Short mmCIF file of C-alpha atoms and ligand atoms in Angstrom, two decimals:
data_model
loop_
_atom_site.label_atom_id
_atom_site.label_comp_id
_atom_site.label_asym_id
_atom_site.label_seq_id
_atom_site.Cartn_x
_atom_site.Cartn_y
_atom_site.Cartn_z
CA MET A 1 -27.20 111.60 58.29
CA GLU A 2 -26.98 115.36 57.89
CA ARG A 3 -27.10 117.02 54.51
CA PHE A 4 -26.87 120.64 53.40
CA TYR A 5 -29.40 121.93 50.89
CA ILE A 6 -28.28 125.04 49.03
CA GLU A 7 -30.53 127.11 46.82
CA GLY A 8 -27.98 128.74 44.55
CA GLY A 9 -27.94 131.76 42.30
CA ARG A 10 -28.46 134.39 45.06
CA ARG A 11 -26.07 137.26 45.48
CA LEU A 12 -24.44 137.41 48.90
CA ALA A 13 -24.31 140.46 51.15
CA GLY A 14 -23.36 140.83 54.79
CA GLU A 15 -20.67 140.83 57.43
CA LEU A 16 -19.11 138.02 59.38
CA GLU A 17 -16.58 137.49 62.16
CA VAL A 18 -14.21 134.66 61.23
CA GLN A 19 -13.93 131.65 63.61
CA GLY A 20 -10.70 130.53 65.28
CA ALA A 21 -8.29 128.44 63.20
CA LYS A 22 -8.55 124.66 63.19
CA ASN A 23 -4.90 124.25 62.24
CA SER A 24 -3.90 126.44 65.14
CA VAL A 25 -6.11 125.06 67.90
CA LEU A 26 -5.28 121.38 67.26
CA PRO A 27 -1.50 121.59 67.86
CA ILE A 28 -2.13 124.01 70.72
CA LEU A 29 -4.43 121.48 72.41
CA ALA A 30 -1.67 118.89 72.06
CA ALA A 31 0.80 121.43 73.48
CA SER A 32 -1.40 121.99 76.53
CA VAL A 33 -0.20 118.57 77.74
CA LEU A 34 3.26 120.08 78.35
CA HIS A 35 2.16 122.09 81.38
CA PRO A 36 1.03 120.36 84.58
CA GLY A 37 -1.67 122.95 85.16
CA GLN A 38 -4.27 125.04 83.39
CA SER A 39 -4.36 126.46 79.86
CA VAL A 40 -7.31 128.62 78.84
CA LEU A 41 -7.99 129.02 75.12
CA HIS A 42 -10.13 131.90 73.87
CA HIS A 43 -11.78 132.13 70.44
CA CYS A 44 -11.67 128.37 70.23
CA PRO A 45 -13.76 126.99 67.32
CA ARG A 46 -16.30 124.28 68.13
CA LEU A 47 -15.29 121.65 65.60
CA ARG A 48 -15.43 117.89 65.27
CA ASP A 49 -11.63 117.78 65.32
CA VAL A 50 -11.55 119.87 68.51
CA GLU A 51 -14.01 117.44 70.13
CA ALA A 52 -11.72 114.59 69.04
CA SER A 53 -8.75 116.36 70.69
CA ILE A 54 -10.79 116.79 73.88
CA ARG A 55 -11.46 113.03 73.87
CA ILE A 56 -7.73 112.36 73.54
CA LEU A 57 -6.91 114.77 76.38
CA ARG A 58 -9.51 113.14 78.64
CA HIS A 59 -8.25 109.68 77.78
CA LEU A 60 -4.77 110.81 78.85
CA GLY A 61 -6.25 111.81 82.21
CA CYS A 62 -6.39 115.57 81.63
CA LYS A 63 -9.44 117.67 82.37
CA ALA A 64 -10.76 119.41 79.27
CA GLY A 65 -14.04 121.19 78.73
CA TRP A 66 -15.87 124.26 77.49
CA GLU A 67 -16.56 127.27 79.66
CA GLY A 68 -18.65 129.43 77.36
CA ASP A 69 -16.50 130.04 74.28
CA ASP A 70 -13.32 129.19 76.16
CA LEU A 71 -11.80 125.78 76.19
CA VAL A 72 -10.05 124.99 79.46
CA VAL A 73 -7.48 122.22 79.77
CA ASP A 74 -5.89 121.09 82.99
CA ALA A 75 -3.08 118.64 82.36
CA ALA A 76 -1.96 118.34 86.00
CA THR A 77 -3.71 115.00 86.30
CA ILE A 78 -2.30 113.27 83.22
CA ASP A 79 -1.84 109.61 84.07
CA ARG A 80 -1.58 107.78 80.75
CA MET A 81 0.76 107.98 77.82
CA ASP A 82 -1.12 105.89 75.27
CA ILE A 83 -3.63 107.01 72.64
CA PRO A 84 -5.87 104.19 71.39
CA ASP A 85 -6.28 103.43 67.71
CA GLY A 86 -9.89 104.67 67.51
CA LEU A 87 -8.89 108.13 68.75
CA MET A 88 -5.75 108.31 66.60
CA ARG A 89 -7.77 107.52 63.50
CA GLU A 90 -10.28 110.32 64.03
CA MET A 91 -7.93 112.93 62.60
CA ARG A 92 -4.46 113.09 61.19
CA SER A 93 -3.29 115.84 63.51
CA SER A 94 -3.55 113.42 66.47
CA MET A 95 0.08 112.80 65.46
CA THR A 96 1.08 116.08 67.15
CA PHE A 97 0.20 114.56 70.53
CA LEU A 98 3.18 112.23 70.09
CA GLY A 99 5.81 114.97 70.59
CA ALA A 100 3.87 116.50 73.46
CA VAL A 101 3.22 113.27 75.38
CA LEU A 102 6.81 112.16 74.88
CA ALA A 103 8.09 115.49 76.21
CA ARG A 104 5.81 115.35 79.24
CA CYS A 105 5.84 111.65 80.13
CA GLY A 106 9.11 110.35 78.62
CA GLN A 107 7.17 107.71 76.73
CA ALA A 108 4.22 107.42 74.36
CA LEU A 109 2.29 104.63 72.71
CA VAL A 110 0.19 105.60 69.69
CA SER A 111 -1.05 103.99 66.51
CA MET A 112 -0.50 105.34 63.01
CA PRO A 113 -2.83 108.26 62.27
CA GLY A 114 -5.94 107.60 60.12
CA GLY A 115 -6.29 106.64 56.42
CA CYS A 116 -5.29 108.92 53.58
CA GLU A 117 -7.65 111.13 51.71
CA LEU A 118 -5.17 113.38 49.91
CA GLY A 119 -2.70 110.72 48.78
CA PRO A 120 0.14 109.32 50.86
CA ARG A 121 0.82 111.32 54.02
CA PRO A 122 4.07 109.96 55.44
CA ILE A 123 5.23 110.62 59.00
CA ASP A 124 8.93 109.98 58.41
CA LEU A 125 9.88 113.58 59.24
CA HIS A 126 7.97 113.48 62.53
CA LEU A 127 9.74 110.30 63.58
CA ALA A 128 13.18 111.42 62.37
CA ALA A 129 12.86 114.65 64.40
CA LEU A 130 11.94 112.78 67.58
CA ARG A 131 14.72 110.24 67.04
CA ARG A 132 17.26 113.06 66.60
CA LEU A 133 16.21 114.34 70.01
CA GLY A 134 16.96 110.95 71.49
CA ALA A 135 13.65 109.08 71.34
CA ASP A 136 13.73 105.35 70.79
CA ILE A 137 10.80 104.57 68.46
CA ARG A 138 9.67 101.10 67.51
CA GLU A 139 7.15 100.67 64.72
CA GLU A 140 5.21 97.42 65.00
CA GLY A 141 1.84 96.27 63.73
CA GLY A 142 0.61 99.78 62.97
CA SER A 143 1.62 101.20 66.33
CA LEU A 144 4.48 103.36 67.51
CA SER A 145 6.09 102.68 70.82
CA CYS A 146 8.28 105.60 71.87
CA LYS A 147 10.59 105.99 74.83
CA ALA A 148 12.80 108.90 75.75
CA ASP A 149 14.08 109.01 79.31
CA HIS A 150 16.20 111.93 78.36
CA MET A 151 15.94 114.08 75.24
CA THR A 152 18.75 116.42 74.27
CA GLY A 153 18.39 119.52 72.10
CA CYS A 154 20.02 119.30 68.66
CA GLU A 155 19.70 120.55 65.08
CA ILE A 156 16.78 119.07 63.17
CA ALA A 157 16.77 119.65 59.40
CA LEU A 158 13.49 118.86 57.62
CA HIS A 159 13.82 117.84 53.96
CA THR A 160 10.47 119.52 53.30
CA PRO A 161 8.88 122.21 55.49
CA SER A 162 6.15 119.97 56.92
CA VAL A 163 3.70 121.80 59.20
CA GLY A 164 3.00 118.80 61.44
CA ALA A 165 6.65 117.73 61.71
CA THR A 166 7.69 121.29 62.60
CA GLU A 167 5.04 121.33 65.35
CA ASN A 168 6.03 117.92 66.69
CA ALA A 169 9.69 118.98 66.78
CA MET A 170 8.76 122.19 68.63
CA LEU A 171 6.73 120.29 71.23
CA ALA A 172 9.34 117.58 71.76
CA GLY A 173 12.02 120.29 71.88
CA CYS A 174 10.20 121.76 74.88
CA GLY A 175 10.92 118.52 76.72
CA ALA A 176 14.60 118.33 75.74
CA GLU A 177 17.55 119.61 77.64
CA GLY A 178 19.48 122.33 75.82
CA VAL A 179 18.70 124.10 72.56
CA THR A 180 16.80 122.60 69.63
CA VAL A 181 17.16 124.30 66.24
CA ILE A 182 14.64 123.36 63.54
CA CYS A 183 15.92 124.13 60.04
CA ASN A 184 13.71 124.40 56.94
CA ALA A 185 10.78 124.76 59.34
CA ALA A 186 7.26 125.42 58.04
CA ARG A 187 6.48 129.16 58.07
CA GLU A 188 2.67 129.00 58.32
CA PRO A 189 1.06 131.61 60.60
CA GLU A 190 -0.33 128.78 62.74
CA ILE A 191 3.27 127.91 63.71
CA GLN A 192 3.63 131.44 65.05
CA ASP A 193 0.44 130.92 67.06
CA LEU A 194 1.89 127.74 68.56
CA GLN A 195 5.11 129.59 69.39
CA ASP A 196 3.11 132.31 71.17
CA PHE A 197 1.22 129.68 73.18
CA LEU A 198 4.43 127.89 74.20
CA ALA A 199 6.08 131.18 75.11
CA GLY A 200 3.00 132.16 77.16
CA MET A 201 3.41 128.90 79.09
CA GLY A 202 7.05 129.69 79.84
CA HIS A 203 9.15 128.01 77.14
CA HIS A 204 11.65 129.96 75.07
CA VAL A 205 10.71 129.64 71.41
CA THR A 206 11.77 132.08 68.70
CA GLY A 207 11.93 132.26 64.92
CA ALA A 208 8.41 131.08 63.96
CA GLY A 209 7.48 132.61 60.64
CA SER A 210 11.07 132.13 59.43
CA SER A 211 12.73 128.89 58.32
CA THR A 212 14.70 128.52 61.54
CA ILE A 213 12.98 127.96 64.86
CA VAL A 214 14.92 127.81 68.12
CA VAL A 215 13.37 126.02 71.11
CA GLU A 216 14.62 125.96 74.68
CA ARG A 217 12.74 124.36 77.55
CA GLY A 218 11.50 126.82 80.13
CA GLY A 219 12.72 126.17 83.68
CA HIS A 220 9.24 126.49 85.08
CA THR A 221 5.96 126.48 83.11
CA HIS A 222 2.88 128.26 84.40
CA ASP A 223 -0.86 128.57 83.79
CA SER A 224 -1.65 130.66 80.73
CA GLU A 225 -4.37 132.09 78.50
CA HIS A 226 -4.19 132.30 74.74
CA THR A 227 -6.45 133.56 71.96
CA ILE A 228 -6.57 131.30 68.90
CA MET A 229 -5.79 133.13 65.64
CA PRO A 230 -8.53 133.44 62.99
CA ASP A 231 -8.94 130.72 60.38
CA ARG A 232 -7.54 131.95 57.08
CA ILE A 233 -8.99 129.04 55.06
CA VAL A 234 -12.48 129.61 56.46
CA ALA A 235 -12.08 133.25 55.43
CA VAL A 236 -11.07 132.18 51.91
CA THR A 237 -14.18 129.99 51.74
CA TYR A 238 -16.58 132.85 52.41
CA LEU A 239 -14.71 135.23 50.09
CA ALA A 240 -14.83 132.57 47.36
CA ALA A 241 -18.56 132.04 47.96
CA ALA A 242 -19.19 135.77 47.38
CA ALA A 243 -16.89 135.77 44.36
CA ALA A 244 -18.76 132.79 42.89
CA ALA A 245 -22.32 133.97 43.62
CA GLY A 246 -21.66 137.69 43.20
CA GLY A 247 -22.32 140.27 45.90
CA GLU A 248 -20.49 142.17 48.56
CA VAL A 249 -19.21 140.83 51.90
CA VAL A 250 -17.09 142.02 54.78
CA LEU A 251 -15.05 139.62 56.93
CA ARG A 252 -13.82 140.78 60.29
CA GLY A 253 -11.18 139.51 62.67
CA ILE A 254 -8.86 138.20 59.96
CA ASP A 255 -5.31 139.32 59.19
CA TYR A 256 -5.34 140.04 55.43
CA ARG A 257 -1.55 139.61 55.25
CA HIS A 258 -2.05 135.88 55.80
CA LEU A 259 -4.21 135.78 52.67
CA SER A 260 -2.29 137.82 50.14
CA THR A 261 -1.62 134.90 47.77
CA VAL A 262 -5.37 134.23 47.62
CA LEU A 263 -6.58 137.83 47.49
CA SER A 264 -4.39 138.57 44.51
CA PRO A 265 -5.96 135.93 42.16
CA LEU A 266 -9.42 136.99 43.37
CA ARG A 267 -8.56 140.55 42.25
CA GLU A 268 -7.17 139.22 38.99
CA ALA A 269 -10.46 137.40 38.41
CA GLY A 270 -12.31 140.71 38.65
CA CYS A 271 -13.28 141.04 42.34
CA GLN A 272 -12.74 144.32 44.12
CA VAL A 273 -10.90 143.59 47.33
CA ARG A 274 -10.06 146.13 50.00
CA SER A 275 -8.27 145.15 53.15
CA GLN A 276 -7.33 146.79 56.39
CA ARG A 277 -5.42 145.13 59.14
CA ASP A 278 -8.23 142.90 60.41
CA THR A 279 -10.98 143.42 57.83
CA ILE A 280 -11.43 142.25 54.25
CA HIS A 281 -14.10 143.67 51.99
CA LEU A 282 -14.87 141.85 48.73
CA ALA A 283 -17.26 142.93 45.98
CA ALA A 284 -17.95 140.75 42.93
CA LYS A 285 -20.06 142.72 40.49
CA GLU A 286 -19.57 140.91 37.22
CA ARG A 287 -18.78 137.49 35.81
CA LEU A 288 -15.26 136.47 36.90
CA ARG A 289 -12.37 135.99 34.46
CA GLY A 290 -9.89 133.13 34.19
CA ILE A 291 -6.58 133.72 35.98
CA ALA A 292 -2.87 132.94 35.60
CA PRO A 293 -1.85 129.44 36.79
CA ILE A 294 -2.10 128.75 40.51
CA ARG A 295 0.65 126.59 41.97
CA THR A 296 0.19 125.40 45.55
CA ALA A 297 3.24 125.61 47.82
CA PRO A 298 4.14 125.80 51.50
CA TYR A 299 3.47 129.19 53.11
CA PRO A 300 3.95 131.95 51.99
CA GLY A 301 2.98 130.26 48.70
CA PHE A 302 -0.60 129.59 47.63
CA PRO A 303 -2.15 127.26 50.27
CA THR A 304 -3.09 123.78 49.14
CA ASP A 305 -6.12 124.05 51.45
CA ALA A 306 -7.46 126.91 49.29
CA GLN A 307 -6.95 125.16 45.95
CA ALA A 308 -10.34 123.42 45.69
CA ILE A 309 -12.13 126.46 47.11
CA LEU A 310 -10.70 128.97 44.62
CA MET A 311 -11.29 126.48 41.81
CA ALA A 312 -14.98 126.35 42.74
CA ALA A 313 -15.21 130.15 42.52
CA LEU A 314 -13.85 130.17 38.97
CA LEU A 315 -16.06 127.49 37.42
CA GLN A 316 -18.38 130.05 35.82
CA GLY A 317 -15.56 132.46 34.95
CA LYS A 318 -14.86 133.58 31.39
CA GLY A 319 -11.83 131.72 30.04
CA THR A 320 -9.47 129.13 31.43
CA SER A 321 -7.67 128.72 34.76
CA VAL A 322 -4.98 126.18 35.55
CA PHE A 323 -4.17 124.70 38.97
CA VAL A 324 -0.99 122.80 39.83
CA GLU A 325 -1.15 120.89 43.13
CA ASN A 326 2.40 120.56 44.45
CA VAL A 327 1.82 119.66 48.12
CA PHE A 328 -0.43 116.58 48.07
CA GLU A 329 -0.62 113.93 45.35
CA ASN A 330 -4.34 113.31 45.33
CA ARG A 331 -6.13 116.53 45.98
CA TYR A 332 -8.63 116.63 43.11
CA ARG A 333 -11.23 114.23 44.49
CA HIS A 334 -13.80 117.03 44.55
CA VAL A 335 -13.48 117.46 40.77
CA ASP A 336 -15.83 114.62 39.76
CA GLU A 337 -18.50 116.09 42.03
CA LEU A 338 -18.05 119.57 40.53
CA VAL A 339 -18.37 118.03 37.07
CA ARG A 340 -21.77 116.64 38.12
CA MET A 341 -22.82 120.25 38.60
CA GLY A 342 -21.83 121.11 35.03
CA ALA A 343 -18.23 122.22 35.56
CA ASP A 344 -15.67 121.67 32.79
CA ILE A 345 -12.46 120.44 34.48
CA GLN A 346 -9.76 118.20 33.06
CA VAL A 347 -7.28 116.62 35.46
CA GLU A 348 -3.96 115.13 34.49
CA GLY A 349 -1.69 114.18 37.37
CA ARG A 350 -1.06 117.25 39.47
CA VAL A 351 -2.63 119.65 36.94
CA ALA A 352 -6.29 120.65 36.66
CA VAL A 353 -7.53 122.81 33.79
CA VAL A 354 -10.81 124.64 34.40
CA CYS A 355 -12.70 126.02 31.40
CA GLY A 356 -15.36 128.46 32.54
CA VAL A 357 -18.96 127.46 31.77
CA GLU A 358 -22.00 129.72 31.37
CA ARG A 359 -24.04 127.91 33.98
CA LEU A 360 -23.67 125.47 36.86
CA SER A 361 -26.72 123.44 37.93
CA GLY A 362 -27.57 122.28 41.42
CA ALA A 363 -27.11 118.52 41.87
CA PRO A 364 -26.76 115.90 44.61
CA VAL A 365 -23.04 115.80 45.43
CA ARG A 366 -20.89 114.10 48.05
CA CYS A 367 -18.17 115.73 50.13
CA THR A 368 -14.95 113.82 49.57
CA ASP A 369 -12.83 115.64 52.15
CA LEU A 370 -12.87 118.80 54.25
CA ARG A 371 -11.80 121.45 51.72
CA GLY A 372 -13.28 119.56 48.78
CA GLY A 373 -16.60 119.69 50.63
CA ALA A 374 -16.24 123.44 51.18
CA ALA A 375 -15.58 123.80 47.45
CA LEU A 376 -18.87 122.05 46.68
CA ALA A 377 -20.69 124.50 48.96
CA VAL A 378 -19.05 127.41 47.12
CA ALA A 379 -20.09 125.98 43.75
CA GLY A 380 -23.60 125.42 45.14
CA MET A 381 -23.83 129.16 45.91
CA ALA A 382 -23.28 129.94 42.23
CA ALA A 383 -25.35 127.13 40.71
CA GLN A 384 -28.94 127.44 39.50
CA GLY A 385 -31.31 125.24 41.50
CA VAL A 386 -30.76 123.14 44.58
CA THR A 387 -27.48 121.45 45.50
CA CYS A 388 -27.71 118.68 48.08
CA LEU A 389 -24.43 118.03 49.89
CA SER A 390 -24.01 114.67 51.61
CA ASP A 391 -21.17 113.44 53.87
CA VAL A 392 -21.01 116.92 55.41
CA HIS A 393 -19.20 115.49 58.45
CA HIS A 394 -16.03 116.24 56.46
CA ILE A 395 -16.97 119.95 56.43
CA GLN A 396 -17.84 119.88 60.12
CA ARG A 397 -14.28 118.86 60.93
CA GLY A 398 -13.14 122.38 60.10
CA TYR A 399 -16.16 124.72 59.98
CA GLU A 400 -18.07 125.56 63.14
CA ASP A 401 -21.36 125.99 61.31
CA LEU A 402 -21.07 126.60 57.58
CA PRO A 403 -24.84 126.98 56.99
CA ARG A 404 -25.09 129.53 59.84
CA ASP A 405 -22.22 131.60 58.44
CA LEU A 406 -23.40 131.51 54.84
CA ARG A 407 -26.93 132.41 55.93
CA ALA A 408 -25.47 135.45 57.72
CA LEU A 409 -24.21 136.47 54.28
CA GLY A 410 -27.64 136.05 52.70
CA ALA A 411 -27.36 132.51 51.34
CA ALA A 412 -30.30 130.10 51.25
CA ILE A 413 -28.81 127.02 52.88
CA ARG A 414 -30.31 124.62 55.38
CA CYS A 415 -29.11 121.61 57.23
CA GLU A 416 -31.43 118.57 57.42
CA ASP A 417 -31.02 115.31 59.16
CA ASP A 418 -32.27 112.63 56.78
CA GLY A 419 -32.11 109.94 59.43
C1 LIG B 501 -1.06 120.65 57.59
C2 LIG B 501 -2.48 121.15 57.70
C3 LIG B 501 -3.26 120.86 56.43
C4 LIG B 501 -2.52 121.42 55.22
C5 LIG B 501 -1.06 120.98 55.21
C6 LIG B 501 -0.25 121.67 54.13
C7 LIG B 501 -2.94 120.94 60.08
C8 LIG B 501 -3.72 120.25 61.15
N1 LIG B 501 -3.12 120.47 58.83
O1 LIG B 501 -1.12 119.24 57.40
O2 LIG B 501 -4.54 121.46 56.54
O3 LIG B 501 -3.15 120.97 54.04
O4 LIG B 501 -0.44 121.28 56.47
O5 LIG B 501 -0.32 123.04 54.27
O6 LIG B 501 -2.22 121.88 60.33
N2 LIG B 501 5.53 115.10 54.43
C9 LIG B 501 6.54 114.15 54.35
N3 LIG B 501 6.90 113.54 55.51
C10 LIG B 501 6.35 113.82 56.71
C11 LIG B 501 5.34 114.79 56.78
C12 LIG B 501 4.94 115.41 55.62
O7 LIG B 501 7.04 113.87 53.28
O8 LIG B 501 6.75 113.22 57.73
C13 LIG B 501 5.07 115.78 53.18
C14 LIG B 501 3.59 115.47 52.89
O9 LIG B 501 3.45 114.28 52.18
C15 LIG B 501 3.19 116.67 52.06
C16 LIG B 501 4.06 117.80 52.64
O10 LIG B 501 5.08 117.17 53.40
O11 LIG B 501 3.56 116.48 50.72
C17 LIG B 501 3.32 118.77 53.51
O12 LIG B 501 2.62 118.08 54.52
P1 LIG B 501 2.49 118.70 55.99
O13 LIG B 501 2.92 120.12 55.95
O14 LIG B 501 3.16 117.78 56.94
O15 LIG B 501 0.94 118.64 56.22
P2 LIG B 501 0.20 118.35 57.58
O16 LIG B 501 0.99 118.88 58.73
O17 LIG B 501 -0.25 116.92 57.62
#
């Protein structure tokens, strides 16, 4: 069982290139199923969730493997349309394969995606979108049996701008005849990346980044290459680590415009932040200050994935900061672990109130989920003494190599396998 040991209290200094985005590569790997040929992905992060997607692709009969830093998928040989329970449970975004497999094969058999770690995560919008396009979906004994001999483009209105449902509707729309219009679509930058990938393959997709996305199946798809966009939440993690521990870091290969709602509270807390198109420079020279309330919201609002991470940076700030989690019901599971390190946080429902403390102390803590785990690493950077992080497999779902990256910024962190 791997654990991370962090010796905290060291200022950070250094430069880092940000890895490719998990939330971009996963739907793109599902989308690669749409083309009976080759898709080459550059800047693809090596993550547990990517390996899980590769296993799904291979199960479906596709060829998928690494060639250096590129991930190459050949979906010409797809010969199955089912995804077994074990693979579906590995990650929630396995759900995106449903729209893609349905579009390519006209049928799909999957089980419900894995348990919930952030509160209930319904899939009603995914299923409603596919049904609108003409899919017949039967839900029985935890599995979904879907059939669509012929899907027809239509208007799909989402009651909430779900990222996954928008992606599933886009992928299924690529298999439908006619025009599909997705209203109240998610506007996350990763949706734009998916649009670019689909367009590169030959489909006609426009509007990503706005609330209305229009999808029209391309007459003929072709082999393509695509570069995965940088991971904005990984970037936030390393900026927060420097803000928490103090120091000066430069992140490269990241579009600062995707991070404006996070950079602004970091500035408010007392960090100096300078950004150019693909570079962010952060200097934290003094103890941070409490900030105005943070309310998570769909993009372009403050990302729910950055909530725990920013919270961890502010634990030793002067004054009080308030967080309101509006996207997921149960996204404060990291709080009890932070409290073990000496943090003062009160949670009531969707609200967490953080009162800055003078000192955090290293402690044995357990990662509860991906971003909660990253938050513990950030707090460990600022704490006096050694923090031992267990259950780091959560972190490895979304970070290529967190210890490697933090070491590049001057942190004392090591990974040990305790057997
Ligand atoms: C994606 C991201 C995840 C991020 C989240 C919100 C990926 C792989 N994951 O997750 O990191 O935290 O967006 O930015 O991209 N909802 C429904 N019905 C549905 C689907 C969703 O009510 O059918 C609700 C959810 O309960 C939640 C909200 O919509 O309250 C947003 O969820 P959604 O955008 O779907 O998140 P994911 O796509 O699962």
